[in-house]
Tab-separated table of C-alpha atoms and ligand atoms in Angstrom:
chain	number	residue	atom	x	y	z
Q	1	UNK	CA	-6.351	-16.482	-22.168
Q	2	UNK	CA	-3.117	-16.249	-24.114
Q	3	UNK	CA	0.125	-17.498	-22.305
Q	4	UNK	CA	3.549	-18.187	-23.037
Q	5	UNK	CA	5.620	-20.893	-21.240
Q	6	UNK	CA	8.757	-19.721	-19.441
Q	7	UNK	CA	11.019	-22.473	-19.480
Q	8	UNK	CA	13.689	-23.509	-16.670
Q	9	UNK	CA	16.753	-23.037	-17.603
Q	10	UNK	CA	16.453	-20.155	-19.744
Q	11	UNK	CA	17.903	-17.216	-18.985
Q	12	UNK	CA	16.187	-14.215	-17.086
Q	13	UNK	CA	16.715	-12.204	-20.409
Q	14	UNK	CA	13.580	-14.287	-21.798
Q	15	UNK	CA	11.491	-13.553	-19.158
Q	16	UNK	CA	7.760	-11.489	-20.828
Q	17	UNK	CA	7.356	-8.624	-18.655
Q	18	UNK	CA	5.414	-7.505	-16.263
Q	19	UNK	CA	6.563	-10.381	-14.200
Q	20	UNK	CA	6.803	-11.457	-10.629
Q	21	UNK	CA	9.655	-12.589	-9.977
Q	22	UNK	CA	11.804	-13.755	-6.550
Q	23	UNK	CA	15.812	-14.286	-6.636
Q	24	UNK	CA	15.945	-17.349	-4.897
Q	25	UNK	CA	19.603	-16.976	-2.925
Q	26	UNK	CA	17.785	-14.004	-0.855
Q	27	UNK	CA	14.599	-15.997	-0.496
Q	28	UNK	CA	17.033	-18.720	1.026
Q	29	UNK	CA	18.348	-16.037	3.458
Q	30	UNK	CA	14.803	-15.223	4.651
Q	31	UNK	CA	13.707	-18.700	4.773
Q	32	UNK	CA	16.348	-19.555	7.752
Q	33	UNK	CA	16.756	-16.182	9.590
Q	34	UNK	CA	13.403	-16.457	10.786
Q	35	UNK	CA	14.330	-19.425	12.781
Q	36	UNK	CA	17.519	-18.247	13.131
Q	37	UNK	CA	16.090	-14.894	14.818
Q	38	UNK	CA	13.967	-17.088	17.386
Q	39	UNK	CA	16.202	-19.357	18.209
Q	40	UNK	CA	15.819	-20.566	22.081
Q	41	UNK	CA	12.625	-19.538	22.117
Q	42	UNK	CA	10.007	-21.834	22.849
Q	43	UNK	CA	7.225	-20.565	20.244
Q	44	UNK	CA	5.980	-22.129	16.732
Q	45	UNK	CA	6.395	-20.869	13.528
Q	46	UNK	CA	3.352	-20.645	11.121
Q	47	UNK	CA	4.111	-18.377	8.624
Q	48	UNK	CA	1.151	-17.291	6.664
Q	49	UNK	CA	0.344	-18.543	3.184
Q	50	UNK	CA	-1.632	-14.797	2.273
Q	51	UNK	CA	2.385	-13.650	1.123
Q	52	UNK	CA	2.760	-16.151	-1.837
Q	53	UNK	CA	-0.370	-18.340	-1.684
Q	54	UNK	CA	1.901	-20.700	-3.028
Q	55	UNK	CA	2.291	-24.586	-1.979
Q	56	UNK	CA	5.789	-24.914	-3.359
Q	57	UNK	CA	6.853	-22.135	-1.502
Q	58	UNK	CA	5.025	-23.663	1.948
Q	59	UNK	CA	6.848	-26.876	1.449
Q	60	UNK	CA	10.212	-24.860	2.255
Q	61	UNK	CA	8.760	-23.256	5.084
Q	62	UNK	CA	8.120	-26.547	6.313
Q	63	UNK	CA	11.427	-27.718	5.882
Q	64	UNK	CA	12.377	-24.723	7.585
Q	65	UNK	CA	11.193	-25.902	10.619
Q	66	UNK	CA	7.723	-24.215	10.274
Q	67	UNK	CA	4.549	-26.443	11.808
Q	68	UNK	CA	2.302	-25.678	9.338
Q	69	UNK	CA	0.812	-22.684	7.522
Q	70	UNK	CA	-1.838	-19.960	8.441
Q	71	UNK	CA	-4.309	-19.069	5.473
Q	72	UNK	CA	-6.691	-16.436	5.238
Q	73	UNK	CA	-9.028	-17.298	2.143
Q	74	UNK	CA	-10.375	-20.316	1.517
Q	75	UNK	CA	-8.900	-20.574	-1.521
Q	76	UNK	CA	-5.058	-20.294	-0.036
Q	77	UNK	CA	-6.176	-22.470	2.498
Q	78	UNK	CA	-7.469	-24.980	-0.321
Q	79	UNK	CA	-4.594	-24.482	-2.548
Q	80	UNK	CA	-2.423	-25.500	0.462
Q	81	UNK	CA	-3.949	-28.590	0.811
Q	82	UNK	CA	-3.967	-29.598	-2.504
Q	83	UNK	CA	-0.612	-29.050	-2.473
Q	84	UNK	CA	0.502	-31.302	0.341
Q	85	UNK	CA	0.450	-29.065	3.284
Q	86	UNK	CA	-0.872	-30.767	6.250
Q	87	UNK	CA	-1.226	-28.336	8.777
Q	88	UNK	CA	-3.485	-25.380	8.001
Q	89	UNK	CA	-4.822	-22.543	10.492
Q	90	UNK	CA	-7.820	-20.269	8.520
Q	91	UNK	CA	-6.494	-17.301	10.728
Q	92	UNK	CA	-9.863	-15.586	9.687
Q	93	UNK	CA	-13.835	-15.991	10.028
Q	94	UNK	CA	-15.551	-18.112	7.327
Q	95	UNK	CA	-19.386	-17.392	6.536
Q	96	UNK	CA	-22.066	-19.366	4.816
Q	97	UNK	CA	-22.725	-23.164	4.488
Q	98	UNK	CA	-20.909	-23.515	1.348
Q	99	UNK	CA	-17.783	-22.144	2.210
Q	100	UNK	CA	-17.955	-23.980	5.858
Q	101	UNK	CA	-18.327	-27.489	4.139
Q	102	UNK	CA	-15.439	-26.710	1.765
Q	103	UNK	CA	-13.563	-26.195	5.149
Q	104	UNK	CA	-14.955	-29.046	6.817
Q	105	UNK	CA	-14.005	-30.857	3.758
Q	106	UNK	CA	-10.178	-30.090	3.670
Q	107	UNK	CA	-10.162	-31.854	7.317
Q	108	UNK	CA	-10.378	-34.932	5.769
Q	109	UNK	CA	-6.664	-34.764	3.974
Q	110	UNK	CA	-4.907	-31.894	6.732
Q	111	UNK	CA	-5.302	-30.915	10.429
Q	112	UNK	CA	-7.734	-27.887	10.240
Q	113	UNK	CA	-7.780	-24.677	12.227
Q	114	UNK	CA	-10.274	-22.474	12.434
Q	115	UNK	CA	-11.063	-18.902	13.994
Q	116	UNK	CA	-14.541	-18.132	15.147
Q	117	UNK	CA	-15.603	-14.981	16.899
Q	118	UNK	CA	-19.650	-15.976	16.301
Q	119	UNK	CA	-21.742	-19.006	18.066
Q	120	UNK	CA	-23.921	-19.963	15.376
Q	121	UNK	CA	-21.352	-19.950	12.844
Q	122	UNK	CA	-19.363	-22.033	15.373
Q	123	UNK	CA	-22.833	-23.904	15.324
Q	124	UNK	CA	-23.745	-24.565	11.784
Q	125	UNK	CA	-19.629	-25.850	11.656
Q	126	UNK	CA	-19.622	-28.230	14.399
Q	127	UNK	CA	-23.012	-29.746	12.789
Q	128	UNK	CA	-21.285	-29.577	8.910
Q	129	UNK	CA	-18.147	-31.705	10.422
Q	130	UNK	CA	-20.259	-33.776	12.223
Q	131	UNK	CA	-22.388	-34.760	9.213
Q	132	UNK	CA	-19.736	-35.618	7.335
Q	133	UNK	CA	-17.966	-36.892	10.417
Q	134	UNK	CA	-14.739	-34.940	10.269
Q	135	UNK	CA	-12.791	-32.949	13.497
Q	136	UNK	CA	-11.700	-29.314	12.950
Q	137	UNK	CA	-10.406	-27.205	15.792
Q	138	UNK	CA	-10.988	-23.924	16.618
Q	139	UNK	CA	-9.596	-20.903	18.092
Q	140	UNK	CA	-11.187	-17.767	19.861
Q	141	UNK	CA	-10.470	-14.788	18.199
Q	142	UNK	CA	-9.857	-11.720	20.105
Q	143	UNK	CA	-10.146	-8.001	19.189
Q	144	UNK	CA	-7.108	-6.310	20.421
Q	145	UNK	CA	-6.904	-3.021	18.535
Q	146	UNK	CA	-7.566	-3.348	15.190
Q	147	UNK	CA	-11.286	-3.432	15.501
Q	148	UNK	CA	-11.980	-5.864	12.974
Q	149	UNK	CA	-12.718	-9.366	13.484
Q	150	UNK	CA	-12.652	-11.063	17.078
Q	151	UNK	CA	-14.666	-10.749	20.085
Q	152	UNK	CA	-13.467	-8.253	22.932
Q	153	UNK	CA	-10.703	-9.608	25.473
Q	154	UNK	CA	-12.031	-11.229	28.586
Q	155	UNK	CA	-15.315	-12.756	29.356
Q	156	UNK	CA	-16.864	-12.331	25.461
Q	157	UNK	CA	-13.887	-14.816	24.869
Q	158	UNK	CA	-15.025	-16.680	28.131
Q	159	UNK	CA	-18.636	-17.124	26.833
Q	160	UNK	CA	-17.394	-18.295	23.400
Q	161	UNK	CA	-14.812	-20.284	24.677
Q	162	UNK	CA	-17.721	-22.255	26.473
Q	163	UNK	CA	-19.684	-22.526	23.691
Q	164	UNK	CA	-17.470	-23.757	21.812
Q	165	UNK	CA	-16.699	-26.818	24.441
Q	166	UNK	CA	-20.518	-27.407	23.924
Q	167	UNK	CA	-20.393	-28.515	20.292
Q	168	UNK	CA	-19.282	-31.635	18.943
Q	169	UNK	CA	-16.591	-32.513	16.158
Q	170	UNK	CA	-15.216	-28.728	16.841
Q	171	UNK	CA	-12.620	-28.623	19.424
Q	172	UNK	CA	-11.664	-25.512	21.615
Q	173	UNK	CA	-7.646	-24.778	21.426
Q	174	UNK	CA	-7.337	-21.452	22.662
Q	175	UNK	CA	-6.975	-17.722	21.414
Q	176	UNK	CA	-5.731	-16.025	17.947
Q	177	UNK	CA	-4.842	-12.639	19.612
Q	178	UNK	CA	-3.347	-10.283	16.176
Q	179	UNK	CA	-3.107	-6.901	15.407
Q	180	UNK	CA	-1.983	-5.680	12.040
Q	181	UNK	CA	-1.813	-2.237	12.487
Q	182	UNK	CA	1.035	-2.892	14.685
Q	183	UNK	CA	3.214	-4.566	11.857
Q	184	UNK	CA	4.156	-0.850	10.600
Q	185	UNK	CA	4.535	1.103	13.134
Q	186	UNK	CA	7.673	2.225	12.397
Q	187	UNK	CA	9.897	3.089	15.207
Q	188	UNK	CA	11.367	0.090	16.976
Q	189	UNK	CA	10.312	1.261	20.533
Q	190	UNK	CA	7.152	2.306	19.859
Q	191	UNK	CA	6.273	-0.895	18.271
Q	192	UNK	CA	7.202	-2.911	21.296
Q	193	UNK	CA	4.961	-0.271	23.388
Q	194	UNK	CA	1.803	-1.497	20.888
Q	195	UNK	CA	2.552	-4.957	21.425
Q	196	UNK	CA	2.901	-4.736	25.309
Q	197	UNK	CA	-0.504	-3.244	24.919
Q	198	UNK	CA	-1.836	-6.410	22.880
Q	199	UNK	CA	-0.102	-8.630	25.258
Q	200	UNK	CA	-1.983	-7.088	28.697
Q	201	UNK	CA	-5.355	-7.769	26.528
Q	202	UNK	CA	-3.979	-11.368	25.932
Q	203	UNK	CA	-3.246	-11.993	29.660
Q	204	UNK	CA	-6.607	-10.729	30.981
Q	205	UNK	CA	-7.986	-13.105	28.354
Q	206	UNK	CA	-6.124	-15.790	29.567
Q	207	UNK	CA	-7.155	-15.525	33.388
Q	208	UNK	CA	-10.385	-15.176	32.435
Q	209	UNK	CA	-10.711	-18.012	30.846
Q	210	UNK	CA	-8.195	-20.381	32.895
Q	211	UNK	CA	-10.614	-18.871	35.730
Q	212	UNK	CA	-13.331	-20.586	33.757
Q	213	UNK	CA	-10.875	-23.981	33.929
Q	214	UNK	CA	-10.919	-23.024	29.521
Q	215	UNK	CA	-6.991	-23.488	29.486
Q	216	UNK	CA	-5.537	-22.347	25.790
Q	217	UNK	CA	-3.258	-24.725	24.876
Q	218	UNK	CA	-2.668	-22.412	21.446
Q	219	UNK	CA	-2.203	-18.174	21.813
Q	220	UNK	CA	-1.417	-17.196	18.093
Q	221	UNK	CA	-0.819	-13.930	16.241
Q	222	UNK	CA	2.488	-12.004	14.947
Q	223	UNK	CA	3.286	-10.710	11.582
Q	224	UNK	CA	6.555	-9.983	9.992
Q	225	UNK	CA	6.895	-6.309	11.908
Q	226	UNK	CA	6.527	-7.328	15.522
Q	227	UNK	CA	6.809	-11.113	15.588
Q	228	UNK	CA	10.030	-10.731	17.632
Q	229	UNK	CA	7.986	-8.938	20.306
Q	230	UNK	CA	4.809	-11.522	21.008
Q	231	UNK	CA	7.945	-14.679	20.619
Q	232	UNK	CA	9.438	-13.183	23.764
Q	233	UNK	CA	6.093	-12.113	25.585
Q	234	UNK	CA	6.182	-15.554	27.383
Q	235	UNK	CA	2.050	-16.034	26.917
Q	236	UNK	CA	2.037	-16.425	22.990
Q	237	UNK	CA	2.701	-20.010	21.750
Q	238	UNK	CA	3.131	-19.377	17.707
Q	239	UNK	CA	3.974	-16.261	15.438
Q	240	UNK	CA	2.129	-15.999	12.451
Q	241	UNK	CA	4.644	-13.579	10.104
Q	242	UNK	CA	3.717	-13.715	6.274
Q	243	UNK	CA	5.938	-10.863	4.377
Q	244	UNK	CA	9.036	-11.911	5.133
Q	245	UNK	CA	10.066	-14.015	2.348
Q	246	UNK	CA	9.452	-11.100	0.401
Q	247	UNK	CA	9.573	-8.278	1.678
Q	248	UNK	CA	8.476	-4.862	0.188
Q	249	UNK	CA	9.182	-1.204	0.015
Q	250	UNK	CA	6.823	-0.449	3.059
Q	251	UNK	CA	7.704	-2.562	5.388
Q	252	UNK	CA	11.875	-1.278	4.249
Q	253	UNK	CA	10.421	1.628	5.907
Q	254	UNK	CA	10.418	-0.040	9.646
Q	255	UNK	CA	13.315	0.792	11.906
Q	256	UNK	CA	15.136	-1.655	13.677
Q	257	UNK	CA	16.369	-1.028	17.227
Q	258	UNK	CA	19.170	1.444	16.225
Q	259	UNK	CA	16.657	3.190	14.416
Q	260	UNK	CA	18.254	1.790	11.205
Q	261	UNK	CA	15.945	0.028	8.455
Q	262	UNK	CA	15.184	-3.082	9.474
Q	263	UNK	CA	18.019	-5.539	7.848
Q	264	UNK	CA	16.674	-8.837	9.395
Q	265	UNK	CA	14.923	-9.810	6.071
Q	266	UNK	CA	16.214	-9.155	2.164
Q	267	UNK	CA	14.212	-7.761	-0.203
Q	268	UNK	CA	13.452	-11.210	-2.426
Q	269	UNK	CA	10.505	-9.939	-4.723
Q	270	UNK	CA	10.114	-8.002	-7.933
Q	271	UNK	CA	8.408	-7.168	-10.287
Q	272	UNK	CA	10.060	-7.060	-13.639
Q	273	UNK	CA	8.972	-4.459	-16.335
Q	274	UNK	CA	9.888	-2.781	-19.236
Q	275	UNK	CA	10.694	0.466	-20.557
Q	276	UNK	CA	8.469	1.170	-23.532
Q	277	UNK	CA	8.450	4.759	-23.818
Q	278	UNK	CA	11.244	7.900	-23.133
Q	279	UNK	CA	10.576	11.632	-23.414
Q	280	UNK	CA	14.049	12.671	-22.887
Q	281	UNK	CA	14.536	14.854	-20.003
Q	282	UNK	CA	11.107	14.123	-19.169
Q	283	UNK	CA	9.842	10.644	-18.493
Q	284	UNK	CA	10.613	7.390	-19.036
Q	285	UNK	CA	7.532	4.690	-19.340
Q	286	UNK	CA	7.066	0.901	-17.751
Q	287	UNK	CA	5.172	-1.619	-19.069
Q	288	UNK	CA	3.638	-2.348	-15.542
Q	289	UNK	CA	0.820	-0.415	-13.692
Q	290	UNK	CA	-2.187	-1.003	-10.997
Q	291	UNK	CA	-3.218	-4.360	-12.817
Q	292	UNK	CA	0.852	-5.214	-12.643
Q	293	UNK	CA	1.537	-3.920	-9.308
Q	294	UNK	CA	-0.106	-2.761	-6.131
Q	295	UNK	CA	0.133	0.525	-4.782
Q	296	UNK	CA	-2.053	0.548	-1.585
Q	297	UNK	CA	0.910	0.912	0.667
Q	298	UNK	CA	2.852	3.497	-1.497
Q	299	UNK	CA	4.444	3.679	-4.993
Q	300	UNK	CA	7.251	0.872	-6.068
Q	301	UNK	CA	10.720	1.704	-5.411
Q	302	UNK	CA	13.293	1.376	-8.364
Q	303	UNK	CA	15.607	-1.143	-7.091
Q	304	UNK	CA	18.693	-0.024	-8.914
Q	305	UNK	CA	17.961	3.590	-8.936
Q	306	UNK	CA	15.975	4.441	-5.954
Q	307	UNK	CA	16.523	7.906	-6.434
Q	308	UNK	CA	14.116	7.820	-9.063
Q	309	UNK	CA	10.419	7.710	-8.502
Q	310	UNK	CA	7.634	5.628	-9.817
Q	311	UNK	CA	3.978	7.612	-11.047
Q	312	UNK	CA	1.180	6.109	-11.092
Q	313	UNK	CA	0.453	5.588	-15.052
Q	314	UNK	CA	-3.004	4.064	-14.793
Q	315	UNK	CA	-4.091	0.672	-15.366
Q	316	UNK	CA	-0.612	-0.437	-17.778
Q	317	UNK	CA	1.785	2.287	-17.161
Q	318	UNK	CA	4.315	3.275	-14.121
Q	319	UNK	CA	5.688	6.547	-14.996
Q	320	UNK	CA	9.336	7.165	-14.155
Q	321	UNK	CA	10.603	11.206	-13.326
Q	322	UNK	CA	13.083	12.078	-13.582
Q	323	UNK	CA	13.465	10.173	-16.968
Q	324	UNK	CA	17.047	8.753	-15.729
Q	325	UNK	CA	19.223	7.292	-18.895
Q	326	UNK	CA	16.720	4.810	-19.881
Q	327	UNK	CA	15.990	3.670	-23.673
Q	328	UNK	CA	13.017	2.237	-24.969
Q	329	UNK	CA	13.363	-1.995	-24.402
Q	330	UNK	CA	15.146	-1.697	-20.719
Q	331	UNK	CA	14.501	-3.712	-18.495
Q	332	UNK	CA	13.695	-1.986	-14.279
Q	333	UNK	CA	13.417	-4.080	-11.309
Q	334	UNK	CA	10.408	-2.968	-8.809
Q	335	UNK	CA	10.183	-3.076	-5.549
Q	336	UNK	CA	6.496	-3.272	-4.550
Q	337	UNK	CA	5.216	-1.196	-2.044
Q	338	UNK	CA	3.065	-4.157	-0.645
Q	339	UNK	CA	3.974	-7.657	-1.512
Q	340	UNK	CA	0.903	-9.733	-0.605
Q	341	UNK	CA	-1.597	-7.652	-3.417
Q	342	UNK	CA	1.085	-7.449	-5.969
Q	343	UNK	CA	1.612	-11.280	-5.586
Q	344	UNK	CA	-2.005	-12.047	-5.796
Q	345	UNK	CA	-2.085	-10.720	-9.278
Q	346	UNK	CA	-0.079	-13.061	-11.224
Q	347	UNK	CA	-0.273	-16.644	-12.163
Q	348	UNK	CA	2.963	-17.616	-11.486
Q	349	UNK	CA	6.055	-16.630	-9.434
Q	350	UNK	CA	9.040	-17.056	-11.197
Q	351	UNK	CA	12.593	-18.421	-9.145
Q	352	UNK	CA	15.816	-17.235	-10.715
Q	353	UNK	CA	19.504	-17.379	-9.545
Q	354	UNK	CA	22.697	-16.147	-10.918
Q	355	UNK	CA	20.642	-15.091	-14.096
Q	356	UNK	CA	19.224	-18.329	-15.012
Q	357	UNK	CA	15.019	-19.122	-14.144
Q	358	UNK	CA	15.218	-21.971	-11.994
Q	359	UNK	CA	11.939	-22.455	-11.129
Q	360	UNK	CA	8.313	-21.346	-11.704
Q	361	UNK	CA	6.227	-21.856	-8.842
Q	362	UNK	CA	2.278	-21.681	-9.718
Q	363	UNK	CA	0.064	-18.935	-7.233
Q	364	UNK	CA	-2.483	-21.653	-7.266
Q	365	UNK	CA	-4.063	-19.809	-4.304
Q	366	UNK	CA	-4.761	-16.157	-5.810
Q	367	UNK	CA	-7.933	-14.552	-6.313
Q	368	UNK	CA	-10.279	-12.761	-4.289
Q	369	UNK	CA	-11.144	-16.049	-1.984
Q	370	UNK	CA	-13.647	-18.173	-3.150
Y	1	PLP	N1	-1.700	-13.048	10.556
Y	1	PLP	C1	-2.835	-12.432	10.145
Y	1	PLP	C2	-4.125	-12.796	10.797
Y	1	PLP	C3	-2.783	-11.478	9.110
Y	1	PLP	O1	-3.907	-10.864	8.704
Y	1	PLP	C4	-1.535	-11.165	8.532
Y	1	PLP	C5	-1.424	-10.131	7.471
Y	1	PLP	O2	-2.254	-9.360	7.186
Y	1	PLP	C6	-0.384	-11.856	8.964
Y	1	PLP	C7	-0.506	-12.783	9.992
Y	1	PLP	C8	0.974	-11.672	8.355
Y	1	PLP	O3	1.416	-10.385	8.340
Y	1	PLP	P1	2.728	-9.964	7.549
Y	1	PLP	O4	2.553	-10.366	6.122
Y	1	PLP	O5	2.735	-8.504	7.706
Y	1	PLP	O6	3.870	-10.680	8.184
Y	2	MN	MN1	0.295	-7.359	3.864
C-alpha cells in the first residue's frame, strides 16, 4: 500500500484528499457539553468507541470525565486496550472460542465487560477466563424493541441472570437495556414516548430479577439521540452515546424540544475532497465516493453550500448538481450522512485548527471486527 505522511504543522492546504478529517475547537465543544448536558445527574458516561475507534480520541473522553469506553468489535475493543484504556464494556455478543480468549485475554491489562444473551456462550467464557485465570464481568442483555440481540425483558433475563451467578471467573453486574432505532426518531416528543416504552421493559426487568434477590448494580444503554431521556429515567445507571463527537448529516436531522435541529452537539467531522471534474451548468465532480464515504443513512451534505446536493458517483465519484461555481482542483467539505461507517474507512483521522493539522490520530480499531 502506497501512503504519504501528513505532517503536523503543515497547513490543511497539504492535506491528499479524500480525507477524514475533524476541526478540533468543535470536537472540544462536544467533548464537554456532554457532561455539561448531564450535569446533576447521577449516571456514568461511557461513550462508545464504534464513532472513532480511536484510542487517542478515548483518552479525552476520559479526561472528560467519562469511566471508560463501550466497544462493539473486538477489534475496537482491542485497539482500546492497546491504547491505554482501562475500562472497556463489549456492548455486544462475542461468538466462538477464538474470539472469547482474545476477550478473556484483554482482562489481563483492563477491567472487561461483557454482554451475553446465550448460556453456553456465557459457559465456554467463564471456563476460557478461568483457564487462564482472569475475571471478566458480564451484563444481561435485554431485547427492548429493536429485535436484535438480547433476551426478552423479565424472567428470560431472570433465568440468565442465574446462570450467570452459577459460573465462575464471570461475574453478574446487571442489564444492557439499548435500542437504536430510537436514536433517530426525529421529533423530540415522540422520542421521549419510545424511550418511556424501553424504560417500562427495563423496570419489569428489574423486579423480576430483584424478586429473584439478582440486584443490577449496572443498567446501561443510550446513544447520542435519546441519552438525555434514559439519564433522567431514574433506573439507568450509564449512557452509552457514540456520535456525538462527530456528528453527521442524519442525526442534524433530529429535532430538539422546540422542534428546532438539535444544536446540543457541532458538526466536528468531514470528509475532505476534491473537485476533479466540471461540466458547466451541469455537474461538478469529487474525488470521494462509496469507498470515501458512507451513504447508508442518506447522501453527504455540502457543508458550505448545502443547497447543493451530492449524487452518488459510484465507487470514486460524488456527483455535485447543480454544478455551483466550482473549478477543477477545489477543495468541498462533506458532511457524512453517517459518521461511524465513513470513519471506519480510513486509516487515520486527521485534527486541524485555525488551518494548521495539529494532529493525526491513527483508527487503529477499523475494519470489519476481527
Ligand atoms: N450503544 C450501542 C449498543 C450501539 O449499538 C450504539 C450505536 O449503534 C451506541 C451505543 C451509540 O449510538 P450513537 O453513535 O448513535 O450515539
Ligand atoms: Mn451509527
Amino acid at each position: 500500500m502506497t501512503s504519504y505522511s501528513l505532517r503536523v504543522g503543515c497547513s490543511i492546504r497539504d492535506i491528499l484528499t479524500p480525507a477524514l478529517v475533524v476541526d478540533l475547537q468543535k470536537l472540544d465543544y462536544n467533548l464537554k457539553r456532554l457532561p455539561e448536558s448531564l450535569k446533576g445527574i447521577n449516571i456514568n458516561i461511557r461513550p462508545h468507541a464504534k464513532a472513532h475507534k480511536c484510542p487517542s480520541l478515548a483518552h479525552f473522553q476520559i479526561k472528560h470525565g467519562s469511566v471508560g469506553m463501550c466497544c462493539q468489535k473486538l477489534c475496537e475493543a482491542e485497539s482500546m486496550v492497546t491504547g491505554g484504556i482501562k475500562d472497556i464494556l463489549l456492548s455486544n455478543e462475542l461468538v466462538g472460542k477464538s474470539k472469547l480468549t482474545r476477550l478473556a485475554l484483554l482482562a489481563r491489562n483492563a477491567h472487561i465487560t461483557v454482554c451475553i444473551d446465550n448460556e453456553d456462550v456465557a459457559s465456554q467464557l467463564s471456563h476460557i477466563a478461568k483457564d487462564l485465570n482472569v475475571e471478566l464481568d458480564a451484563l444481561v442483555e435485554i431485547d427492548v424493541g429493536q429485535e436484535r440481540c438480547g433476551v426478552p425483558p423479565g424472567e428470560a433475563a431472570v433465568n440468565l441472570a442465574r446462570h450467570l451467578t452459577s459460573l465462575p471467573n464471570l461475574h453478574y453486574k446487571g442489564i444492557q437495556a439499548y435500542q437504536g432505532w430510537n436514536q433517530h426518531i426525529r421529533k423530540y416528543n415522540d422520542r421521549k414516548a419510545a424511550v418511556d416504552m424501553v424504560v417500562t421493559k427495563v423496570k419489569v426487568t428489574l423486579e423480576a430479577l430483584r424478586k429473584h434477590n439478582l440486584p443490577c448494580e449496572i443498567v446501561t444503554g443510550g446513544g447520542t439521540g435519546t441519552y438525555i431521556f434514559e439519564a433522567n429515567s431514574g433506573v439507568y445507571t450509564e449512557v452509552q452515546p457514540g456520535s456525538y463527537v462527530f456528528m453527521d448529516a442524519d442525526y442534524g436531522r433530529n429535532f430538539d424540544q422546540k422542534d428546532e435541529y438539535v444544536s446540543d452537539f457541532r458538526q466536528s467531522l468531514f470528509v475532505l475532497s476534491t473537485v476533479v471534474s466540471v461540466t458547466p451548468g451541469q455537474r461538478a465532480v469529487l474525488d470521494a465516493g462509496l469507498k470515501a464515504i458512507s451513504l447508508d443513512s442518506g447522501v453527504p451534505v455540502l457543508a458550505d453550500y448545502p443547497e447543493l446536493t451530492f449524487n452518488n458517483g459510484g465507487d470514486e465519484h460524488g456527483i455535485i448538481t447543480p454544478a455551483g461555481n466550482f473549478k477543477v482542483g477545489d477543495t468541498v467539505w462533506l458532511v457524512p450522512g453517517h459518521c461511524d461507517p465513513t470513519v471506519n474507512m480510513y486509516d487515520n483521522l486527521i485534527g486541524i485548527r485555525n488551518g494548521i493539522v495539529e494532529c493525526v490520530w491513527p483508527i487503529s480499531g477499523r475494519g470489519p471486527g476481527v
